Amino acid sequence: MGNAEARKWVWSLVVKSRLCFRLTLAIFAVLIWCLSAIGQSPDNSDKKLIWKPVSFAILKFNDEAPKSWNIYHAEKRGLLLVRLWKRFLFVNLTEQQVFDVDPGKVTAQGEDVQWSVSDLPEKPIDLSEWKERNVGLVERVRFRFGKEGHVLELQIPLRPDGKPMY
């Protein structure tokens, strides 16, 4: 009986040590992953992103189509870069914010443009009357600059499942 109890005791120590080893290994792996994610974030913010045109988008300025405009998208959904004549606007749909972008920091590459989000101004443009509406296969975003300023409307095409085409 003494040997059987000793074996159980030794076996329980072995199982506990394996569990501790696995737990320590998992904590170490998570710690390394977190440190590598922290180390990569500053490099990505300075990197210039390639913004591609949104196909079949419509833009209206005071209910009329401007002569020169385009809407661009990056990899992350909800972030748009709008070119209106010689002016560029960064539109954050999730935060309902619009920023005036320095056109000198945006470089054209054929149909695409290159711009870094790190060049974003600190303060957004003062907006009022922000309205988003799903109109079938188009998401319509309409807002006014200031209290009684100009109105900008973006119509972004949607896929049949309701997600943006870009």
mmCIF file with all atom_site columns, C-alpha atoms in Angstrom:
data_model
loop_
_atom_site.group_PDB
_atom_site.id
_atom_site.type_symbol
_atom_site.label_atom_id
_atom_site.label_alt_id
_atom_site.label_comp_id
_atom_site.label_asym_id
_atom_site.label_entity_id
_atom_site.label_seq_id
_atom_site.pdbx_PDB_ins_code
_atom_site.Cartn_x
_atom_site.Cartn_y
_atom_site.Cartn_z
_atom_site.occupancy
_atom_site.B_iso_or_equiv
_atom_site.pdbx_formal_charge
_atom_site.auth_seq_id
_atom_site.auth_comp_id
_atom_site.auth_asym_id
_atom_site.auth_atom_id
_atom_site.pdbx_PDB_model_num
ATOM 1   C CA . MET A 1 1   ? 0.000   0.000  0.000   1.00 0.00 ? 1   MET A CA 1
ATOM 2   C CA . GLY A 1 2   ? 2.866   2.337  0.703   1.00 0.00 ? 2   GLY A CA 1
ATOM 3   C CA . ASN A 1 3   ? 4.190   2.026  -2.840  1.00 0.00 ? 3   ASN A CA 1
ATOM 4   C CA . ALA A 1 4   ? 0.776   2.684  -4.427  1.00 0.00 ? 4   ALA A CA 1
ATOM 5   C CA . GLU A 1 5   ? 0.280   5.864  -2.410  1.00 0.00 ? 5   GLU A CA 1
ATOM 6   C CA . ALA A 1 6   ? 3.801   7.009  -3.228  1.00 0.00 ? 6   ALA A CA 1
ATOM 7   C CA . ARG A 1 7   ? 3.168   6.463  -6.949  1.00 0.00 ? 7   ARG A CA 1
ATOM 8   C CA . LYS A 1 8   ? -0.060  8.506  -6.799  1.00 0.00 ? 8   LYS A CA 1
ATOM 9   C CA . TRP A 1 9   ? 1.746   11.286 -4.981  1.00 0.00 ? 9   TRP A CA 1
ATOM 10  C CA . VAL A 1 10  ? 4.621   11.318 -7.508  1.00 0.00 ? 10  VAL A CA 1
ATOM 11  C CA . TRP A 1 11  ? 2.174   11.176 -10.413 1.00 0.00 ? 11  TRP A CA 1
ATOM 12  C CA . SER A 1 12  ? 0.193   14.154 -9.047  1.00 0.00 ? 12  SER A CA 1
ATOM 13  C CA . LEU A 1 13  ? 3.455   16.127 -8.810  1.00 0.00 ? 13  LEU A CA 1
ATOM 14  C CA . VAL A 1 14  ? 4.283   15.266 -12.430 1.00 0.00 ? 14  VAL A CA 1
ATOM 15  C CA . VAL A 1 15  ? 0.809   16.357 -13.626 1.00 0.00 ? 15  VAL A CA 1
ATOM 16  C CA . LYS A 1 16  ? 1.025   19.602 -11.636 1.00 0.00 ? 16  LYS A CA 1
ATOM 17  C CA . SER A 1 17  ? 4.487   20.383 -12.990 1.00 0.00 ? 17  SER A CA 1
ATOM 18  C CA . ARG A 1 18  ? 3.315   19.791 -16.594 1.00 0.00 ? 18  ARG A CA 1
ATOM 19  C CA . LEU A 1 19  ? 0.344   22.103 -16.002 1.00 0.00 ? 19  LEU A CA 1
ATOM 20  C CA . CYS A 1 20  ? 2.602   24.792 -14.541 1.00 0.00 ? 20  CYS A CA 1
ATOM 21  C CA . PHE A 1 21  ? 4.998   24.451 -17.476 1.00 0.00 ? 21  PHE A CA 1
ATOM 22  C CA . ARG A 1 22  ? 2.179   24.799 -20.042 1.00 0.00 ? 22  ARG A CA 1
ATOM 23  C CA . LEU A 1 23  ? 0.701   27.782 -18.215 1.00 0.00 ? 23  LEU A CA 1
ATOM 24  C CA . THR A 1 24  ? 4.117   29.483 -18.024 1.00 0.00 ? 24  THR A CA 1
ATOM 25  C CA . LEU A 1 25  ? 4.686   28.827 -21.725 1.00 0.00 ? 25  LEU A CA 1
ATOM 26  C CA . ALA A 1 26  ? 1.288   30.295 -22.652 1.00 0.00 ? 26  ALA A CA 1
ATOM 27  C CA . ILE A 1 27  ? 1.897   33.428 -20.563 1.00 0.00 ? 27  ILE A CA 1
ATOM 28  C CA . PHE A 1 28  ? 5.327   33.845 -22.129 1.00 0.00 ? 28  PHE A CA 1
ATOM 29  C CA . ALA A 1 29  ? 3.877   33.511 -25.663 1.00 0.00 ? 29  ALA A CA 1
ATOM 30  C CA . VAL A 1 30  ? 1.180   36.122 -24.956 1.00 0.00 ? 30  VAL A CA 1
ATOM 31  C CA . LEU A 1 31  ? 3.789   38.471 -23.482 1.00 0.00 ? 31  LEU A CA 1
ATOM 32  C CA . ILE A 1 32  ? 6.021   38.168 -26.571 1.00 0.00 ? 32  ILE A CA 1
ATOM 33  C CA . TRP A 1 33  ? 3.027   38.760 -28.866 1.00 0.00 ? 33  TRP A CA 1
ATOM 34  C CA . CYS A 1 34  ? 2.026   41.916 -26.931 1.00 0.00 ? 34  CYS A CA 1
ATOM 35  C CA . LEU A 1 35  ? 5.573   43.308 -26.989 1.00 0.00 ? 35  LEU A CA 1
ATOM 36  C CA . SER A 1 36  ? 5.914   42.697 -30.717 1.00 0.00 ? 36  SER A CA 1
ATOM 37  C CA . ALA A 1 37  ? 2.573   44.429 -31.369 1.00 0.00 ? 37  ALA A CA 1
ATOM 38  C CA . ILE A 1 38  ? 3.677   47.452 -29.333 1.00 0.00 ? 38  ILE A CA 1
ATOM 39  C CA . GLY A 1 39  ? 6.990   47.587 -31.162 1.00 0.00 ? 39  GLY A CA 1
ATOM 40  C CA . GLN A 1 40  ? 5.328   47.619 -34.601 1.00 0.00 ? 40  GLN A CA 1
ATOM 41  C CA . SER A 1 41  ? 2.691   50.311 -34.030 1.00 0.00 ? 41  SER A CA 1
ATOM 42  C CA . PRO A 1 42  ? 4.905   53.434 -34.384 1.00 0.00 ? 42  PRO A CA 1
ATOM 43  C CA . ASP A 1 43  ? 6.321   52.240 -37.701 1.00 0.00 ? 43  ASP A CA 1
ATOM 44  C CA . ASN A 1 44  ? 2.854   51.738 -39.205 1.00 0.00 ? 44  ASN A CA 1
ATOM 45  C CA . SER A 1 45  ? 1.595   55.224 -38.315 1.00 0.00 ? 45  SER A CA 1
ATOM 46  C CA . ASP A 1 46  ? 4.340   57.004 -40.297 1.00 0.00 ? 46  ASP A CA 1
ATOM 47  C CA . LYS A 1 47  ? 3.906   54.760 -43.316 1.00 0.00 ? 47  LYS A CA 1
ATOM 48  C CA . LYS A 1 48  ? 2.175   56.360 -46.288 1.00 0.00 ? 48  LYS A CA 1
ATOM 49  C CA . LEU A 1 49  ? -0.915  54.435 -47.314 1.00 0.00 ? 49  LEU A CA 1
ATOM 50  C CA . ILE A 1 50  ? -2.057  53.833 -50.865 1.00 0.00 ? 50  ILE A CA 1
ATOM 51  C CA . TRP A 1 51  ? -5.596  55.162 -51.315 1.00 0.00 ? 51  TRP A CA 1
ATOM 52  C CA . LYS A 1 52  ? -7.529  53.638 -54.232 1.00 0.00 ? 52  LYS A CA 1
ATOM 53  C CA . PRO A 1 53  ? -10.568 55.234 -55.941 1.00 0.00 ? 53  PRO A CA 1
ATOM 54  C CA . VAL A 1 54  ? -14.033 54.048 -54.891 1.00 0.00 ? 54  VAL A CA 1
ATOM 55  C CA . SER A 1 55  ? -15.765 52.759 -58.017 1.00 0.00 ? 55  SER A CA 1
ATOM 56  C CA . PHE A 1 56  ? -19.279 54.000 -58.797 1.00 0.00 ? 56  PHE A CA 1
ATOM 57  C CA . ALA A 1 57  ? -19.298 56.549 -55.956 1.00 0.00 ? 57  ALA A CA 1
ATOM 58  C CA . ILE A 1 58  ? -21.246 59.785 -56.284 1.00 0.00 ? 58  ILE A CA 1
ATOM 59  C CA . LEU A 1 59  ? -20.392 63.137 -54.700 1.00 0.00 ? 59  LEU A CA 1
ATOM 60  C CA . LYS A 1 60  ? -22.672 66.166 -54.462 1.00 0.00 ? 60  LYS A CA 1
ATOM 61  C CA . PHE A 1 61  ? -21.696 69.614 -53.231 1.00 0.00 ? 61  PHE A CA 1
ATOM 62  C CA . ASN A 1 62  ? -24.748 71.777 -52.440 1.00 0.00 ? 62  ASN A CA 1
ATOM 63  C CA . ASP A 1 63  ? -26.914 69.261 -54.377 1.00 0.00 ? 63  ASP A CA 1
ATOM 64  C CA . GLU A 1 64  ? -24.825 69.631 -57.547 1.00 0.00 ? 64  GLU A CA 1
ATOM 65  C CA . ALA A 1 65  ? -22.031 67.506 -58.962 1.00 0.00 ? 65  ALA A CA 1
ATOM 66  C CA . PRO A 1 66  ? -18.678 69.320 -58.790 1.00 0.00 ? 66  PRO A CA 1
ATOM 67  C CA . LYS A 1 67  ? -16.556 69.350 -61.944 1.00 0.00 ? 67  LYS A CA 1
ATOM 68  C CA . SER A 1 68  ? -13.477 67.818 -60.271 1.00 0.00 ? 68  SER A CA 1
ATOM 69  C CA . TRP A 1 69  ? -13.746 65.262 -57.465 1.00 0.00 ? 69  TRP A CA 1
ATOM 70  C CA . ASN A 1 70  ? -12.894 61.712 -56.379 1.00 0.00 ? 70  ASN A CA 1
ATOM 71  C CA . ILE A 1 71  ? -13.358 59.465 -53.347 1.00 0.00 ? 71  ILE A CA 1
ATOM 72  C CA . TYR A 1 72  ? -10.536 57.165 -52.223 1.00 0.00 ? 72  TYR A CA 1
ATOM 73  C CA . HIS A 1 73  ? -10.414 54.314 -49.704 1.00 0.00 ? 73  HIS A CA 1
ATOM 74  C CA . ALA A 1 74  ? -7.630  52.534 -47.826 1.00 0.00 ? 74  ALA A CA 1
ATOM 75  C CA . GLU A 1 75  ? -7.566  49.048 -46.301 1.00 0.00 ? 75  GLU A CA 1
ATOM 76  C CA . LYS A 1 76  ? -9.598  49.971 -43.216 1.00 0.00 ? 76  LYS A CA 1
ATOM 77  C CA . ARG A 1 77  ? -13.322 50.420 -43.770 1.00 0.00 ? 77  ARG A CA 1
ATOM 78  C CA . GLY A 1 78  ? -14.985 53.650 -42.742 1.00 0.00 ? 78  GLY A CA 1
ATOM 79  C CA . LEU A 1 79  ? -12.036 55.878 -43.653 1.00 0.00 ? 79  LEU A CA 1
ATOM 80  C CA . LEU A 1 80  ? -12.298 57.880 -46.876 1.00 0.00 ? 80  LEU A CA 1
ATOM 81  C CA . LEU A 1 81  ? -10.155 60.500 -48.567 1.00 0.00 ? 81  LEU A CA 1
ATOM 82  C CA . VAL A 1 82  ? -12.236 62.907 -50.651 1.00 0.00 ? 82  VAL A CA 1
ATOM 83  C CA . ARG A 1 83  ? -10.733 65.153 -53.324 1.00 0.00 ? 83  ARG A CA 1
ATOM 84  C CA . LEU A 1 84  ? -12.955 68.138 -53.994 1.00 0.00 ? 84  LEU A CA 1
ATOM 85  C CA . TRP A 1 85  ? -11.356 70.380 -56.627 1.00 0.00 ? 85  TRP A CA 1
ATOM 86  C CA . LYS A 1 86  ? -7.837  71.008 -55.230 1.00 0.00 ? 86  LYS A CA 1
ATOM 87  C CA . ARG A 1 87  ? -8.856  70.315 -51.620 1.00 0.00 ? 87  ARG A CA 1
ATOM 88  C CA . PHE A 1 88  ? -8.567  66.980 -49.792 1.00 0.00 ? 88  PHE A CA 1
ATOM 89  C CA . LEU A 1 89  ? -10.828 65.928 -46.928 1.00 0.00 ? 89  LEU A CA 1
ATOM 90  C CA . PHE A 1 90  ? -10.301 62.932 -44.633 1.00 0.00 ? 90  PHE A CA 1
ATOM 91  C CA . VAL A 1 91  ? -13.703 61.497 -43.649 1.00 0.00 ? 91  VAL A CA 1
ATOM 92  C CA . ASN A 1 92  ? -13.978 59.149 -40.670 1.00 0.00 ? 92  ASN A CA 1
ATOM 93  C CA . LEU A 1 93  ? -17.452 57.614 -40.976 1.00 0.00 ? 93  LEU A CA 1
ATOM 94  C CA . THR A 1 94  ? -17.365 55.782 -37.641 1.00 0.00 ? 94  THR A CA 1
ATOM 95  C CA . GLU A 1 95  ? -16.397 58.890 -35.626 1.00 0.00 ? 95  GLU A CA 1
ATOM 96  C CA . GLN A 1 96  ? -18.448 61.249 -37.848 1.00 0.00 ? 96  GLN A CA 1
ATOM 97  C CA . GLN A 1 97  ? -15.472 63.558 -38.299 1.00 0.00 ? 97  GLN A CA 1
ATOM 98  C CA . VAL A 1 98  ? -14.002 65.390 -41.294 1.00 0.00 ? 98  VAL A CA 1
ATOM 99  C CA . PHE A 1 99  ? -10.476 66.815 -41.422 1.00 0.00 ? 99  PHE A CA 1
ATOM 100 C CA . ASP A 1 100 ? -8.956  69.254 -43.913 1.00 0.00 ? 100 ASP A CA 1
ATOM 101 C CA . VAL A 1 101 ? -5.819  67.613 -45.337 1.00 0.00 ? 101 VAL A CA 1
ATOM 102 C CA . ASP A 1 102 ? -2.833  69.563 -46.654 1.00 0.00 ? 102 ASP A CA 1
ATOM 103 C CA . PRO A 1 103 ? -2.849  68.867 -50.438 1.00 0.00 ? 103 PRO A CA 1
ATOM 104 C CA . GLY A 1 104 ? 0.959   69.137 -50.498 1.00 0.00 ? 104 GLY A CA 1
ATOM 105 C CA . LYS A 1 105 ? 1.238   65.961 -48.416 1.00 0.00 ? 105 LYS A CA 1
ATOM 106 C CA . VAL A 1 106 ? -0.919  63.918 -50.820 1.00 0.00 ? 106 VAL A CA 1
ATOM 107 C CA . THR A 1 107 ? 0.973   62.507 -53.806 1.00 0.00 ? 107 THR A CA 1
ATOM 108 C CA . ALA A 1 108 ? -0.712  61.114 -56.911 1.00 0.00 ? 108 ALA A CA 1
ATOM 109 C CA . GLN A 1 109 ? 0.339   57.755 -58.360 1.00 0.00 ? 109 GLN A CA 1
ATOM 110 C CA . GLY A 1 110 ? -1.734  57.236 -61.494 1.00 0.00 ? 110 GLY A CA 1
ATOM 111 C CA . GLU A 1 111 ? -5.339  56.767 -60.349 1.00 0.00 ? 111 GLU A CA 1
ATOM 112 C CA . ASP A 1 112 ? -4.264  56.158 -56.734 1.00 0.00 ? 112 ASP A CA 1
ATOM 113 C CA . VAL A 1 113 ? -2.984  58.659 -54.185 1.00 0.00 ? 113 VAL A CA 1
ATOM 114 C CA . GLN A 1 114 ? -0.508  58.227 -51.341 1.00 0.00 ? 114 GLN A CA 1
ATOM 115 C CA . TRP A 1 115 ? -1.034  59.863 -47.936 1.00 0.00 ? 115 TRP A CA 1
ATOM 116 C CA . SER A 1 116 ? -0.191  59.070 -44.308 1.00 0.00 ? 116 SER A CA 1
ATOM 117 C CA . VAL A 1 117 ? -2.779  59.268 -41.531 1.00 0.00 ? 117 VAL A CA 1
ATOM 118 C CA . SER A 1 118 ? -0.002  60.616 -39.285 1.00 0.00 ? 118 SER A CA 1
ATOM 119 C CA . ASP A 1 119 ? -0.295  63.908 -41.258 1.00 0.00 ? 119 ASP A CA 1
ATOM 120 C CA . LEU A 1 120 ? -3.830  64.376 -39.931 1.00 0.00 ? 120 LEU A CA 1
ATOM 121 C CA . PRO A 1 121 ? -4.537  67.795 -38.349 1.00 0.00 ? 121 PRO A CA 1
ATOM 122 C CA . GLU A 1 122 ? -5.375  67.874 -34.640 1.00 0.00 ? 122 GLU A CA 1
ATOM 123 C CA . LYS A 1 123 ? -8.804  69.493 -34.923 1.00 0.00 ? 123 LYS A CA 1
ATOM 124 C CA . PRO A 1 124 ? -11.620 68.322 -37.212 1.00 0.00 ? 124 PRO A CA 1
ATOM 125 C CA . ILE A 1 125 ? -13.745 70.670 -39.279 1.00 0.00 ? 125 ILE A CA 1
ATOM 126 C CA . ASP A 1 126 ? -16.834 71.975 -37.476 1.00 0.00 ? 126 ASP A CA 1
ATOM 127 C CA . LEU A 1 127 ? -19.836 70.041 -38.855 1.00 0.00 ? 127 LEU A CA 1
ATOM 128 C CA . SER A 1 128 ? -23.573 69.953 -38.313 1.00 0.00 ? 128 SER A CA 1
ATOM 129 C CA . GLU A 1 129 ? -26.475 67.883 -39.596 1.00 0.00 ? 129 GLU A CA 1
ATOM 130 C CA . TRP A 1 130 ? -24.551 64.603 -40.049 1.00 0.00 ? 130 TRP A CA 1
ATOM 131 C CA . LYS A 1 131 ? -26.954 62.071 -41.598 1.00 0.00 ? 131 LYS A CA 1
ATOM 132 C CA . GLU A 1 132 ? -26.236 58.513 -42.729 1.00 0.00 ? 132 GLU A CA 1
ATOM 133 C CA . ARG A 1 133 ? -28.837 56.549 -44.624 1.00 0.00 ? 133 ARG A CA 1
ATOM 134 C CA . ASN A 1 134 ? -28.831 53.188 -46.338 1.00 0.00 ? 134 ASN A CA 1
ATOM 135 C CA . VAL A 1 135 ? -30.637 53.669 -49.660 1.00 0.00 ? 135 VAL A CA 1
ATOM 136 C CA . GLY A 1 136 ? -30.736 50.140 -51.067 1.00 0.00 ? 136 GLY A CA 1
ATOM 137 C CA . LEU A 1 137 ? -27.369 49.453 -52.670 1.00 0.00 ? 137 LEU A CA 1
ATOM 138 C CA . VAL A 1 138 ? -25.954 52.857 -51.687 1.00 0.00 ? 138 VAL A CA 1
ATOM 139 C CA . GLU A 1 139 ? -24.977 54.328 -48.333 1.00 0.00 ? 139 GLU A CA 1
ATOM 140 C CA . ARG A 1 140 ? -25.631 58.062 -48.300 1.00 0.00 ? 140 ARG A CA 1
ATOM 141 C CA . VAL A 1 141 ? -23.640 60.302 -45.934 1.00 0.00 ? 141 VAL A CA 1
ATOM 142 C CA . ARG A 1 142 ? -24.649 63.949 -45.831 1.00 0.00 ? 142 ARG A CA 1
ATOM 143 C CA . PHE A 1 143 ? -23.249 66.698 -43.610 1.00 0.00 ? 143 PHE A CA 1
ATOM 144 C CA . ARG A 1 144 ? -23.065 70.489 -43.427 1.00 0.00 ? 144 ARG A CA 1
ATOM 145 C CA . PHE A 1 145 ? -19.907 72.532 -42.856 1.00 0.00 ? 145 PHE A CA 1
ATOM 146 C CA . GLY A 1 146 ? -20.595 74.728 -39.825 1.00 0.00 ? 146 GLY A CA 1
ATOM 147 C CA . LYS A 1 147 ? -24.120 75.810 -38.865 1.00 0.00 ? 147 LYS A CA 1
ATOM 148 C CA . GLU A 1 148 ? -25.193 77.308 -42.186 1.00 0.00 ? 148 GLU A CA 1
ATOM 149 C CA . GLY A 1 149 ? -22.356 76.347 -44.542 1.00 0.00 ? 149 GLY A CA 1
ATOM 150 C CA . HIS A 1 150 ? -22.122 74.199 -47.644 1.00 0.00 ? 150 HIS A CA 1
ATOM 151 C CA . VAL A 1 151 ? -23.550 70.661 -47.774 1.00 0.00 ? 151 VAL A CA 1
ATOM 152 C CA . LEU A 1 152 ? -21.469 67.680 -48.908 1.00 0.00 ? 152 LEU A CA 1
ATOM 153 C CA . GLU A 1 153 ? -23.108 64.373 -49.805 1.00 0.00 ? 153 GLU A CA 1
ATOM 154 C CA . LEU A 1 154 ? -21.240 61.114 -50.421 1.00 0.00 ? 154 LEU A CA 1
ATOM 155 C CA . GLN A 1 155 ? -22.979 58.128 -51.974 1.00 0.00 ? 155 GLN A CA 1
ATOM 156 C CA . ILE A 1 156 ? -20.946 54.982 -51.475 1.00 0.00 ? 156 ILE A CA 1
ATOM 157 C CA . PRO A 1 157 ? -21.969 51.792 -53.322 1.00 0.00 ? 157 PRO A CA 1
ATOM 158 C CA . LEU A 1 158 ? -22.804 48.710 -51.235 1.00 0.00 ? 158 LEU A CA 1
ATOM 159 C CA . ARG A 1 159 ? -22.659 45.011 -52.010 1.00 0.00 ? 159 ARG A CA 1
ATOM 160 C CA . PRO A 1 160 ? -25.892 42.986 -51.799 1.00 0.00 ? 160 PRO A CA 1
ATOM 161 C CA . ASP A 1 161 ? -24.946 41.927 -48.237 1.00 0.00 ? 161 ASP A CA 1
ATOM 162 C CA . GLY A 1 162 ? -24.900 45.603 -47.127 1.00 0.00 ? 162 GLY A CA 1
ATOM 163 C CA . LYS A 1 163 ? -21.121 46.010 -46.798 1.00 0.00 ? 163 LYS A CA 1
ATOM 164 C CA . PRO A 1 164 ? -19.204 48.689 -48.768 1.00 0.00 ? 164 PRO A CA 1
ATOM 165 C CA . MET A 1 165 ? -17.860 47.614 -52.173 1.00 0.00 ? 165 MET A CA 1
ATOM 166 C CA . TYR A 1 166 ? -14.344 48.756 -51.348 1.00 0.00 ? 166 TYR A CA 1
#
